[in-house]
Coordinates of N, CA and C and ligand atoms in Angstrom, one line a residue:
M1 N -11.9 43.7 -20.1 CA -12.0 42.5 -20.4 C -11.3 41.9 -21.3
P2 N -9.9 41.5 -22.3 CA -9.8 40.9 -23.1 C -11.4 39.4 -23.8
D3 N -11.0 39.6 -24.8 CA -11.9 39.0 -25.2 C -11.3 37.3 -25.7
V4 N -10.8 36.5 -24.9 CA -10.1 35.3 -24.7 C -11.0 33.7 -25.4
T5 N -11.5 32.9 -26.7 CA -11.7 31.9 -26.7 C -10.6 30.6 -26.1
W6 N -11.2 30.6 -25.1 CA -10.2 29.1 -24.1 C -10.7 27.7 -25.1
N7 N -9.3 27.0 -25.1 CA -9.3 25.5 -25.2 C -9.2 25.1 -24.0
A8 N -10.2 24.5 -23.4 CA -10.0 24.2 -22.1 C -9.2 22.9 -22.2
K9 N -9.2 21.4 -23.4 CA -8.7 21.0 -23.2 C -7.4 21.2 -22.9
L10 N -6.8 21.9 -24.3 CA -5.5 22.1 -23.5 C -4.8 22.7 -22.4
Y11 N -5.6 23.7 -22.0 CA -5.5 24.1 -20.5 C -5.3 23.1 -19.5
D12 N -6.7 21.9 -19.8 CA -6.0 21.2 -18.3 C -4.6 20.4 -19.4
D13 N -4.7 20.2 -20.7 CA -3.7 19.3 -20.6 C -2.5 19.6 -21.0
K14 N -2.0 20.6 -21.1 CA -0.7 21.5 -20.6 C -0.5 22.3 -19.6
H15 N -1.8 23.0 -19.2 CA -1.2 24.0 -18.3 C -1.8 23.7 -16.9
G16 N -2.4 22.4 -16.4 CA -2.1 21.8 -15.1 C -2.2 22.3 -14.2
F17 N -0.6 22.9 -14.2 CA -0.1 23.8 -13.3 C -0.9 24.6 -12.1
V18 N -1.4 25.8 -13.5 CA -2.7 26.7 -12.9 C -3.5 26.0 -12.0
S19 N -4.1 24.5 -12.1 CA -5.2 24.3 -10.4 C -3.6 23.5 -9.7
K20 N -2.7 23.0 -10.5 CA -1.7 22.3 -9.1 C -1.1 22.8 -8.5
Y21 N -1.3 24.3 -8.8 CA -0.2 25.1 -8.0 C -1.7 25.5 -6.7
G22 N -2.9 25.8 -7.4 CA -4.5 26.5 -6.2 C -4.4 25.2 -5.3
E23 N -4.2 23.6 -6.2 CA -4.3 23.5 -4.2 C -3.4 23.6 -3.1
D24 N -2.6 24.1 -3.3 CA -2.3 24.6 -1.8 C -3.1 25.6 -1.2
L25 N -3.7 26.7 -2.1 CA -4.8 27.7 -1.2 C -5.7 27.4 -0.9
L26 N -5.5 25.7 -1.4 CA -7.2 25.0 -0.8 C -6.7 25.3 1.3
G27 N -5.4 25.3 1.5 CA -5.7 25.4 3.0 C -5.6 26.8 3.4
W28 N -5.1 27.6 3.0 CA -6.3 29.2 3.0 C -7.4 29.8 3.2
L29 N -8.1 29.0 2.3 CA -9.8 29.3 2.2 C -10.2 27.5 3.3
A30 N -9.2 26.5 3.9 CA -10.2 26.0 5.1 C -11.5 25.5 4.8
P31 N -11.7 24.5 4.1 CA -13.0 24.9 3.8 C -13.9 23.3 5.0
E32 N -15.3 23.9 5.6 CA -15.5 22.8 6.3 C -16.9 22.3 5.8
K33 N -17.2 20.8 6.4 CA -18.4 20.6 5.9 C -20.1 21.3 5.8
G34 N -20.5 21.6 5.3 CA -21.4 22.2 5.2 C -21.6 23.5 4.6
E35 N -20.4 24.1 4.7 CA -20.5 25.6 4.0 C -20.8 26.6 2.7
S36 N -21.1 26.8 2.5 CA -21.4 26.7 1.1 C -20.3 28.1 1.0
I37 N -20.1 28.0 -0.4 CA -18.6 28.4 -1.0 C -18.8 28.6 -2.4
L38 N -18.0 29.7 -2.8 CA -18.4 30.2 -4.1 C -16.4 30.2 -5.1
D39 N -16.8 29.7 -6.1 CA -15.6 29.3 -6.5 C -15.6 30.5 -7.9
V40 N -14.9 31.5 -8.0 CA -14.8 32.9 -9.0 C -14.1 33.1 -10.1
G41 N -14.1 32.4 -10.9 CA -13.5 32.2 -12.3 C -13.1 31.1 -12.1
C42 N -14.5 30.0 -12.5 CA -13.3 28.5 -11.3 C -12.9 27.4 -13.4
G43 N -13.1 28.7 -14.3 CA -12.5 27.4 -15.0 C -13.0 25.9 -15.2
T44 N -12.0 25.1 -15.3 CA -12.8 23.8 -16.0 C -13.3 23.1 -14.7
G45 N -13.0 23.6 -13.0 CA -13.9 23.1 -12.4 C -12.8 22.1 -11.5
Q46 N -11.6 21.8 -11.4 CA -10.8 21.1 -11.0 C -11.1 21.8 -9.4
L47 N -10.2 23.0 -9.2 CA -10.4 23.3 -7.7 C -11.8 23.1 -6.7
A48 N -13.4 23.9 -7.7 CA -14.7 23.0 -7.5 C -14.6 22.3 -6.5
A49 N -13.8 21.3 -7.3 CA -14.6 19.7 -7.1 C -13.5 19.3 -5.9
Q50 N -12.2 19.8 -5.5 CA -11.5 19.4 -4.6 C -12.0 19.7 -3.4
I51 N -13.1 21.1 -3.5 CA -13.4 21.9 -2.4 C -14.0 21.1 -2.3
A52 N -15.4 20.2 -2.8 CA -17.1 20.1 -2.6 C -16.4 18.7 -1.8
Q53 N -14.7 18.1 -2.1 CA -14.8 17.0 -1.6 C -14.7 16.9 0.4
Y54 N -14.3 18.0 0.9 CA -14.5 18.8 2.2 C -15.5 18.4 3.1
G55 N -17.0 18.3 1.5 CA -18.2 18.0 2.4 C -18.7 19.5 2.2
A56 N -18.1 21.0 1.6 CA -18.4 21.6 1.3 C -19.3 21.6 0.2
S57 N -20.4 22.5 -0.1 CA -21.6 23.1 -0.6 C -21.4 24.0 -2.3
V58 N -20.1 23.5 -3.5 CA -19.8 24.7 -3.9 C -20.4 25.0 -4.9
T59 N -20.2 26.0 -5.8 CA -20.9 26.5 -6.8 C -19.5 27.1 -7.8
G60 N -19.6 27.2 -8.5 CA -18.1 27.8 -9.5 C -19.1 28.6 -10.5
F61 N -18.7 29.4 -11.2 CA -18.9 30.0 -12.5 C -17.8 30.9 -13.0
D62 N -18.1 31.6 -14.1 CA -16.4 31.4 -15.3 C -17.5 32.5 -16.1
Y63 N -16.4 32.7 -17.0 CA -16.8 34.1 -18.2 C -16.5 32.8 -19.2
S64 N -16.2 32.3 -19.4 CA -15.8 31.4 -20.9 C -16.9 30.3 -20.9
V65 N -17.3 30.1 -21.7 CA -19.1 28.7 -22.1 C -17.4 28.0 -22.5
Q66 N -17.0 27.7 -22.9 CA -15.5 26.6 -23.1 C -15.3 25.7 -21.6
M67 N -15.1 26.5 -21.1 CA -15.1 26.3 -19.8 C -15.4 25.9 -18.2
I68 N -16.6 26.7 -19.4 CA -18.2 25.6 -18.0 C -18.3 24.6 -18.8
E69 N -18.2 24.4 -20.1 CA -18.8 23.4 -20.6 C -17.9 22.0 -20.1
K70 N -16.5 22.4 -19.9 CA -16.1 21.6 -19.5 C -16.1 20.7 -18.3
A71 N -16.5 22.1 -17.3 CA -16.1 22.0 -15.8 C -17.7 20.8 -15.4
R72 N -18.5 21.4 -16.0 CA -20.1 20.3 -16.5 C -20.2 19.4 -16.4
A73 N -19.3 19.1 -17.8 CA -18.9 17.5 -18.1 C -18.3 16.8 -17.4
A74 N -17.2 16.7 -16.9 CA -16.7 16.6 -16.1 C -17.3 16.6 -14.4
Y75 N -17.7 17.5 -14.0 CA -18.3 17.2 -12.2 C -19.9 17.8 -12.8
P76 N -20.3 16.6 -13.3 CA -21.7 17.4 -13.4 C -23.1 17.0 -11.9
E77 N -22.4 16.9 -10.5 CA -23.0 17.1 -9.4 C -22.3 18.7 -8.9
I78 N -21.4 19.6 -9.6 CA -21.8 21.2 -9.2 C -21.9 21.6 -9.6
P79 N -22.9 22.9 -9.3 CA -23.7 24.0 -9.9 C -22.6 24.4 -10.7
F80 N -22.2 25.2 -12.0 CA -21.4 25.6 -12.8 C -22.4 26.4 -13.3
D81 N -22.2 27.7 -13.9 CA -23.2 28.9 -14.5 C -21.8 29.7 -15.0
I82 N -22.4 30.6 -15.8 CA -21.6 31.3 -16.4 C -22.1 32.6 -16.2
Q83 N -20.6 33.4 -16.0 CA -21.3 35.0 -15.2 C -20.4 35.6 -15.4
D84 N -20.4 37.2 -15.5 CA -18.4 38.3 -15.7 C -18.4 38.3 -13.9
A85 N -17.8 38.6 -13.5 CA -16.9 38.9 -12.4 C -17.4 40.1 -12.5
R86 N -17.5 41.1 -12.9 CA -17.9 42.1 -13.0 C -19.6 43.0 -12.0
D87 N -20.5 41.8 -12.7 CA -21.5 41.7 -12.4 C -22.3 40.3 -12.7
F88 N -21.6 39.6 -11.5 CA -22.4 38.3 -10.8 C -24.0 38.8 -9.9
H89 N -24.7 37.9 -9.3 CA -25.4 37.0 -8.5 C -26.2 36.3 -8.3
Y90 N -26.3 36.4 -7.0 CA -26.7 35.0 -6.5 C -28.3 35.3 -5.4
P91 N -28.8 34.4 -4.9 CA -30.2 34.3 -4.7 C -29.6 34.7 -3.5
Q92 N -28.2 33.7 -2.6 CA -28.3 33.3 -1.3 C -26.3 33.8 -0.6
P93 N -26.3 34.6 -0.2 CA -25.1 34.6 0.0 C -24.5 33.5 0.5
F94 N -23.4 33.8 0.6 CA -22.0 32.4 0.8 C -21.5 32.8 2.4
D95 N -20.9 31.5 2.8 CA -20.0 31.1 3.6 C -18.1 32.0 3.4
A96 N -18.4 31.6 1.9 CA -17.1 32.0 1.6 C -17.0 31.8 -0.1
L97 N -16.2 32.6 -0.3 CA -15.4 32.8 -1.9 C -13.9 33.1 -2.0
F98 N -14.0 32.6 -3.0 CA -12.8 31.2 -3.4 C -12.2 32.1 -5.2
S99 N -11.0 32.4 -5.4 CA -10.6 32.4 -6.6 C -9.1 31.6 -6.8
N100 N -8.7 31.7 -7.9 CA -7.7 31.3 -8.3 C -7.4 31.5 -9.5
A101 N -6.0 32.3 -10.7 CA -5.6 32.8 -11.3 C -6.4 33.2 -11.8
A102 N -7.4 34.0 -12.1 CA -9.0 34.5 -12.9 C -8.8 36.3 -12.9
L103 N -8.3 36.4 -11.7 CA -9.1 38.1 -11.2 C -7.7 38.9 -12.3
H104 N -7.2 38.9 -13.0 CA -5.6 39.8 -14.0 C -6.5 39.5 -14.8
W105 N -7.5 38.7 -15.2 CA -8.0 38.8 -16.3 C -9.5 39.9 -16.8
I106 N -9.1 40.4 -15.4 CA -10.1 41.9 -15.3 C -9.8 42.8 -14.9
N107 N -9.3 44.2 -15.5 CA -9.4 45.4 -15.2 C -9.9 46.6 -14.7
E108 N -11.5 45.4 -14.5 CA -12.2 46.1 -13.3 C -12.2 46.1 -12.8
P109 N -11.0 46.2 -11.6 CA -11.6 45.5 -9.9 C -12.1 45.9 -8.8
E110 N -12.7 47.4 -9.0 CA -13.5 48.0 -8.4 C -15.1 47.2 -8.3
A111 N -15.8 46.8 -9.4 CA -16.7 46.8 -10.0 C -16.4 45.2 -9.5
V112 N -15.8 44.3 -9.6 CA -15.4 42.4 -9.3 C -15.7 43.1 -7.4
I113 N -14.6 43.5 -7.1 CA -15.1 43.6 -5.6 C -16.0 43.7 -4.9
A114 N -16.7 45.1 -5.3 CA -18.4 45.2 -5.4 C -18.9 43.7 -5.0
C115 N -18.7 43.0 -6.0 CA -19.8 42.6 -6.5 C -19.3 41.1 -5.3
M116 N -18.5 40.4 -5.6 CA -17.9 39.6 -4.3 C -17.8 40.0 -2.7
Y117 N -18.1 41.8 -2.2 CA -18.5 41.7 -1.2 C -20.0 41.2 -0.9
Q118 N -20.4 41.9 -2.4 CA -22.3 41.2 -1.9 C -22.3 39.8 -2.1
A119 N -21.4 39.1 -2.3 CA -21.9 37.5 -2.8 C -21.4 36.8 -1.4
L120 N -20.8 38.4 0.2 CA -20.8 36.7 1.0 C -21.7 37.2 2.4
K121 N -21.9 36.0 3.4 CA -21.9 36.8 4.5 C -21.6 36.7 5.5
P122 N -22.0 38.6 6.1 CA -21.2 39.1 6.7 C -20.5 38.4 7.9
G123 N -19.3 38.8 8.1 CA -18.0 37.4 8.2 C -17.1 36.1 8.0
G124 N -17.9 36.7 6.2 CA -17.5 35.1 5.3 C -16.3 36.2 5.2
R125 N -15.5 34.9 4.1 CA -14.2 34.8 4.0 C -13.7 34.6 2.9
L126 N -12.8 35.9 1.8 CA -12.6 36.2 1.5 C -11.0 34.9 0.6
V127 N -11.2 34.1 0.0 CA -9.2 33.9 -0.2 C -9.2 33.4 -2.3
I128 N -7.9 35.2 -2.2 CA -7.9 34.7 -3.5 C -6.1 34.7 -3.9
E129 N -6.1 34.3 -5.1 CA -5.0 34.4 -5.6 C -5.1 34.6 -7.9
M130 N -3.9 35.9 -7.4 CA -4.0 36.1 -9.5 C -2.9 36.7 -9.2
G131 N -2.2 36.8 -10.9 CA -1.4 37.3 -11.0 C -1.0 38.3 -10.0
G132 N 0.6 38.2 -9.3 CA 0.6 39.8 -8.5 C 2.2 40.9 -9.0
K133 N 1.5 42.2 -8.9 CA 2.9 43.6 -10.0 C 4.4 42.1 -10.3
G134 N 4.4 43.0 -11.5 CA 5.8 41.8 -12.5 C 5.3 41.0 -12.7
N135 N 4.2 40.2 -12.6 CA 4.0 39.0 -13.2 C 4.6 38.8 -14.5
V136 N 5.0 37.5 -15.3 CA 5.4 37.8 -16.6 C 5.9 38.8 -17.2
Q137 N 6.3 39.6 -16.3 CA 6.8 41.0 -16.9 C 7.6 41.1 -17.9
A138 N 8.7 39.6 -17.8 CA 9.6 39.7 -18.9 C 8.9 38.7 -20.0
I139 N 8.4 37.5 -20.4 CA 7.5 37.5 -21.3 C 6.5 38.9 -22.1
V140 N 5.4 39.7 -21.6 CA 4.9 40.4 -21.9 C 6.5 41.7 -22.7
Q141 N 7.7 41.9 -21.7 CA 8.5 42.6 -22.6 C 9.3 42.5 -24.0
A142 N 9.2 41.2 -24.1 CA 9.9 40.2 -25.3 C 8.8 40.0 -26.6
I143 N 7.6 39.6 -25.8 CA 6.3 40.3 -27.1 C 6.2 42.0 -27.3
D144 N 5.9 42.6 -26.7 CA 6.7 44.1 -26.1 C 8.0 44.5 -28.0
E145 N 9.2 43.8 -27.7 CA 10.0 44.6 -27.9 C 9.5 43.7 -29.5
A146 N 9.5 42.8 -29.6 CA 9.1 41.8 -31.1 C 8.2 42.6 -31.8
M147 N 6.7 42.9 -31.3 CA 6.6 44.1 -31.7 C 6.5 45.0 -32.8
W148 N 7.5 45.6 -31.6 CA 8.6 46.9 -32.2 C 9.4 46.4 -33.1
E149 N 9.8 46.3 -32.9 CA 11.0 45.4 -33.9 C 10.1 45.2 -35.7
M150 N 9.0 44.5 -35.5 CA 9.0 44.3 -36.8 C 7.6 45.8 -36.6
G151 N 7.7 46.7 -36.4 CA 6.4 47.7 -37.1 C 5.3 47.7 -36.6
W152 N 4.5 46.6 -35.8 CA 3.2 46.1 -35.4 C 2.9 46.6 -33.8
R153 N 4.2 47.7 -33.0 CA 3.7 47.8 -32.0 C 2.4 48.4 -31.8
E154 N 1.9 48.9 -32.5 CA 0.8 50.2 -32.5 C -0.7 49.3 -32.4
K155 N -1.0 48.1 -32.7 CA -1.3 47.0 -32.9 C -1.8 46.2 -31.7
L156 N -0.5 46.2 -30.5 CA -1.1 45.5 -29.2 C -1.9 46.0 -28.3
P157 N -2.5 45.1 -28.1 CA -3.8 46.2 -27.6 C -3.2 46.6 -26.2
V158 N -4.3 47.7 -25.6 CA -4.0 48.4 -24.6 C -4.3 47.2 -23.3
D159 N -5.8 46.6 -22.8 CA -6.6 46.2 -22.6 C -5.7 44.7 -21.8
F160 N -4.3 44.6 -20.9 CA -3.9 43.7 -20.9 C -3.4 42.8 -19.7
W161 N -3.7 42.1 -19.2 CA -3.7 41.6 -17.4 C -4.0 42.4 -16.5
Y162 N -3.9 42.8 -15.4 CA -4.1 43.2 -14.7 C -3.4 42.9 -12.9
F163 N -2.3 42.6 -12.9 CA -1.0 42.1 -11.4 C -1.0 43.2 -10.8
P164 N -1.6 44.2 -10.1 CA -1.9 44.5 -9.0 C -0.6 44.2 -7.8
S165 N 0.1 45.5 -6.9 CA 0.5 45.0 -5.7 C -0.5 44.6 -5.2
I166 N 0.3 44.4 -3.6 CA -0.2 44.3 -2.3 C -0.7 45.5 -2.7
G167 N -0.3 46.1 -1.7 CA -0.7 47.5 -1.8 C -1.9 48.3 -2.7
E168 N -1.8 48.3 -3.2 CA -2.9 48.2 -4.5 C -4.4 47.9 -4.3
Y169 N -4.4 46.5 -4.4 CA -5.3 45.6 -3.9 C -5.8 45.4 -2.6
A170 N -4.9 45.2 -1.4 CA -5.6 45.3 -0.2 C -6.4 47.1 0.0
S171 N -5.7 48.0 -0.6 CA -6.6 49.3 -0.4 C -7.7 49.4 -0.9
L172 N -7.8 48.6 -2.0 CA -9.7 48.5 -2.3 C -10.4 47.5 -2.1
L173 N -10.2 46.2 -1.6 CA -10.5 45.6 -0.7 C -11.2 46.3 0.3
E174 N -10.0 46.8 1.1 CA -10.5 48.0 2.3 C -11.6 49.2 2.1
Q175 N -11.7 49.4 1.5 CA -12.4 50.7 0.3 C -13.4 50.0 0.1
A176 N -13.9 48.8 -0.4 CA -15.4 48.1 -0.5 C -16.0 47.8 1.2
G177 N -15.0 47.2 1.9 CA -15.6 47.0 3.5 C -14.2 46.0 4.4
F178 N -13.9 45.6 3.2 CA -13.4 44.1 3.6 C -12.4 44.4 4.2
E179 N -11.9 43.5 5.7 CA -11.0 43.8 6.6 C -9.9 42.5 5.5
V180 N -9.0 42.8 5.3 CA -7.4 42.3 4.5 C -6.8 41.7 6.1
K181 N -6.8 40.5 6.0 CA -6.1 39.3 6.9 C -4.7 39.3 6.9
T182 N -4.3 38.6 6.0 CA -3.3 38.4 5.4 C -3.3 38.4 3.2
A183 N -1.9 39.2 3.4 CA -1.2 39.3 2.3 C 0.2 39.2 1.7
L184 N 0.1 38.2 0.5 CA 2.2 37.8 0.3 C 1.6 37.9 -1.1
H185 N 2.8 38.5 -1.6 CA 2.9 38.9 -3.0 C 4.7 38.1 -2.6
F186 N 4.6 37.3 -3.9 CA 5.9 36.6 -4.1 C 6.4 36.0 -5.6
D187 N 7.7 35.2 -5.2 CA 7.6 34.8 -7.2 C 7.0 33.4 -6.5
R188 N 7.2 33.0 -8.1 CA 7.1 30.9 -8.2 C 7.0 31.2 -9.9
D189 N 8.4 30.7 -10.1 CA 9.1 30.1 -11.4 C 8.0 28.9 -11.5
T190 N 8.3 28.9 -12.9 CA 6.8 28.5 -13.0 C 7.7 26.6 -14.3
A191 N 7.8 26.4 -14.2 CA 8.2 25.3 -15.5 C 7.1 24.7 -16.5
L192 N 7.6 25.1 -17.7 CA 5.8 24.6 -19.0 C 6.7 23.7 -19.7
N193 N 5.1 23.2 -19.5 CA 5.6 21.6 -20.5 C 6.0 21.4 -22.1
G194 N 7.0 21.2 -22.2 CA 7.8 20.5 -23.7 C 7.4 21.3 -24.1
E195 N 9.1 20.6 -25.4 CA 10.0 21.6 -25.6 C 9.7 23.0 -27.3
N196 N 7.6 23.0 -26.9 CA 7.6 24.3 -27.3 C 6.5 24.9 -26.2
G197 N 6.7 24.8 -25.3 CA 6.7 25.3 -23.8 C 5.8 27.0 -24.1
M198 N 7.2 27.3 -24.3 CA 6.9 29.0 -24.3 C 6.0 29.3 -25.2
Q199 N 6.1 29.3 -26.3 CA 6.1 29.0 -28.1 C 3.6 28.9 -27.2
T200 N 3.6 27.7 -26.6 CA 2.2 26.9 -26.0 C 1.9 27.8 -25.4
W201 N 2.8 28.5 -24.5 CA 1.7 29.5 -23.0 C 1.3 30.8 -24.3
I202 N 2.6 31.0 -25.3 CA 1.9 32.8 -24.9 C 0.9 32.6 -26.0
K203 N 1.1 31.4 -26.8 CA -0.9 31.7 -27.5 C -1.7 30.5 -26.9
M204 N -1.5 30.4 -25.6 CA -2.2 29.7 -24.6 C -3.3 31.2 -24.4
F205 N -2.3 31.7 -23.2 CA -2.3 32.9 -22.7 C -2.6 34.4 -22.8
G206 N -1.9 33.9 -24.3 CA -1.3 35.8 -24.8 C -2.2 35.9 -26.5
G207 N -2.4 34.6 -26.7 CA -3.2 35.1 -28.3 C -4.5 36.2 -28.5
F208 N -4.7 36.4 -27.2 CA -6.0 37.5 -27.6 C -5.4 38.7 -28.1
L209 N -3.9 38.8 -27.4 CA -2.7 40.3 -28.1 C -2.1 39.7 -29.6
F210 N -2.7 39.3 -29.9 CA -2.3 39.3 -31.2 C -3.8 39.8 -32.6
R211 N -4.7 39.9 -32.0 CA -5.6 39.9 -32.8 C -5.9 41.2 -33.3
Q212 N -4.5 41.6 -33.6 CA -5.1 42.8 -34.9 C -4.1 42.2 -36.1
L213 N -3.5 41.0 -35.8 CA -2.7 40.5 -36.9 C -2.8 39.7 -37.7
Q214 N -2.9 39.1 -38.8 CA -2.9 37.9 -39.5 C -2.6 37.0 -38.3
P215 N -3.0 35.7 -39.1 CA -2.4 34.2 -38.1 C -0.5 34.3 -38.2
E216 N -0.5 34.3 -39.6 CA 1.2 35.1 -39.8 C 2.2 35.2 -39.2
E217 N 1.4 36.6 -39.3 CA 2.3 37.7 -38.7 C 2.1 37.3 -37.1
A218 N 1.2 36.5 -36.7 CA 1.0 36.1 -34.7 C 2.0 35.5 -34.5
E219 N 2.4 34.1 -35.5 CA 3.0 33.1 -35.3 C 4.6 33.9 -35.6
K220 N 5.0 35.3 -35.9 CA 5.7 35.7 -36.1 C 6.5 35.9 -35.2
I221 N 5.9 36.8 -34.5 CA 5.2 37.4 -33.3 C 6.1 36.5 -31.5
V222 N 5.4 35.2 -32.5 CA 5.5 34.5 -31.4 C 7.0 34.1 -31.0
D223 N 7.7 33.2 -32.0 CA 9.0 32.8 -32.8 C 9.2 34.3 -32.0
R224 N 9.9 35.5 -32.5 CA 10.6 36.4 -32.2 C 10.9 36.8 -30.3
A225 N 9.8 36.4 -30.1 CA 9.6 37.0 -28.5 C 9.9 35.9 -27.5
T226 N 9.8 34.6 -28.1 CA 10.5 33.4 -27.7 C 11.7 33.2 -27.8
E227 N 12.2 33.6 -29.6 CA 13.8 34.0 -29.1 C 14.4 34.5 -28.3
L228 N 14.2 35.8 -28.0 CA 14.7 36.9 -26.9 C 14.2 36.7 -25.6
L229 N 13.8 35.5 -25.5 CA 13.5 34.9 -23.9 C 14.5 33.6 -24.1
K230 N 14.8 32.8 -24.6 CA 15.5 32.0 -25.0 C 16.8 31.7 -24.2
P231 N 17.6 32.7 -23.7 CA 19.2 33.5 -22.7 C 18.3 33.4 -21.7
S232 N 17.2 33.3 -20.9 CA 17.5 34.3 -19.4 C 15.8 32.8 -19.1
H233 N 15.0 32.6 -20.7 CA 13.5 31.3 -19.5 C 14.0 29.9 -20.1
F234 N 14.9 29.9 -20.7 CA 14.7 27.8 -20.9 C 16.1 28.0 -20.5
R235 N 16.5 26.6 -19.6 CA 16.9 26.6 -18.7 C 17.3 24.6 -19.1
S236 N 18.2 24.2 -18.6 CA 18.4 22.8 -18.5 C 17.1 22.0 -19.6
G237 N 17.4 22.8 -20.6 CA 16.1 22.0 -21.5 C 14.1 22.2 -21.3
V238 N 14.2 22.8 -20.0 CA 12.9 23.2 -19.9 C 12.5 24.5 -20.0
W239 N 11.7 24.9 -20.4 CA 10.7 26.2 -21.3 C 10.8 26.9 -19.2
H240 N 11.0 28.3 -18.5 CA 9.8 28.4 -17.4 C 9.0 30.2 -17.7
A241 N 8.5 30.5 -16.7 CA 7.8 31.5 -17.0 C 7.8 32.4 -15.4
D242 N 8.1 33.7 -15.5 CA 8.4 34.5 -14.6 C 6.9 35.1 -14.0
Y243 N 6.3 33.9 -13.5 CA 5.3 34.4 -12.7 C 5.4 34.5 -11.4
K244 N 4.5 35.7 -10.2 CA 5.1 36.8 -9.6 C 3.1 36.0 -8.3
R245 N 3.0 35.8 -7.5 CA 1.8 35.9 -7.3 C 1.2 36.6 -6.6
L246 N -0.2 37.0 -6.0 CA -0.2 38.4 -4.8 C -2.0 36.8 -4.6
R247 N -1.9 36.7 -2.9 CA -2.5 36.0 -1.9 C -2.7 37.1 -1.4
I248 N -4.4 36.4 -0.9 CA -5.1 37.7 0.2 C -6.3 36.4 0.7
K249 N -6.0 36.5 1.7 CA -7.4 36.4 2.6 C -8.1 37.4 3.2
A250 N -9.6 37.8 3.4 CA -9.9 38.8 4.0 C -11.5 38.1 4.4
V251 N -11.8 39.0 5.7 CA -13.4 38.6 5.8 C -14.2 40.5 5.3
K252 N -14.9 39.7 5.7 CA -16.2 40.9 5.1 C -16.8 41.2 6.7
Ligands
BEZ301 C1 -1.1 33.7 -14.9 O1 -2.1 32.5 -13.6 O2 -0.5 34.1 -13.9 C2 -1.1 33.7 -15.8 C3 -1.9 33.7 -16.3 C4 -1.8 34.0 -18.4 C5 -1.8 34.8 -18.0 C6 -1.2 35.9 -17.4 C7 -1.3 35.3 -16.2

């Protein structure tokens, strides 16, 4: 799992689309009053708070201390914990598990899936969305190319994001004992905020890629990658990211 220090305020201010798009996923979860629901990788807690509005009893956890501090401050009535999705534990199993835009940060899906299975009641449902195969591929390629050009390619970490296909992730879920009910892989071209939208996105989500570089070297890579992306990703004055999503509903 990449070592990421989150700026939780910037995450909400500039990348609020993460939670906004996640709202659509709540339709798949269809929370019911009185249900116990766990939000895996809850970030700043915005979607957990929406799940609570259905009358469900929601709990959230995230690996990031910064995210959980912000979630607790914003929604003090919801229990939020700092836990690792590869090894998390709760005393009672939940009726449903939910996760949006979190699981692609973890390169050990088997461990996460085993924990999620254990945390569900028999018959309980799992509803997840994450980056799918090919997600932000052009952005990754531009960063890679910029690193090559500058002669720093060997400094690019190997523990990138995890963007599986339907076949791969559904198989892992089935091997763990889940029954996969619905799976979708779809394009979600995503408009980024502001005239520096691409630079801001790369620094926010890809900052860990430059941990072996000096800050001024990282700036050069971000600027060059942005330049390479401009013809295809800056359209009508707006930056776009080539998101692809994997959305799955499965039952224990
Ligand atoms: C995503 O939500 O697809 C994503 C976020 C950060 C980095 C990579 C992908």
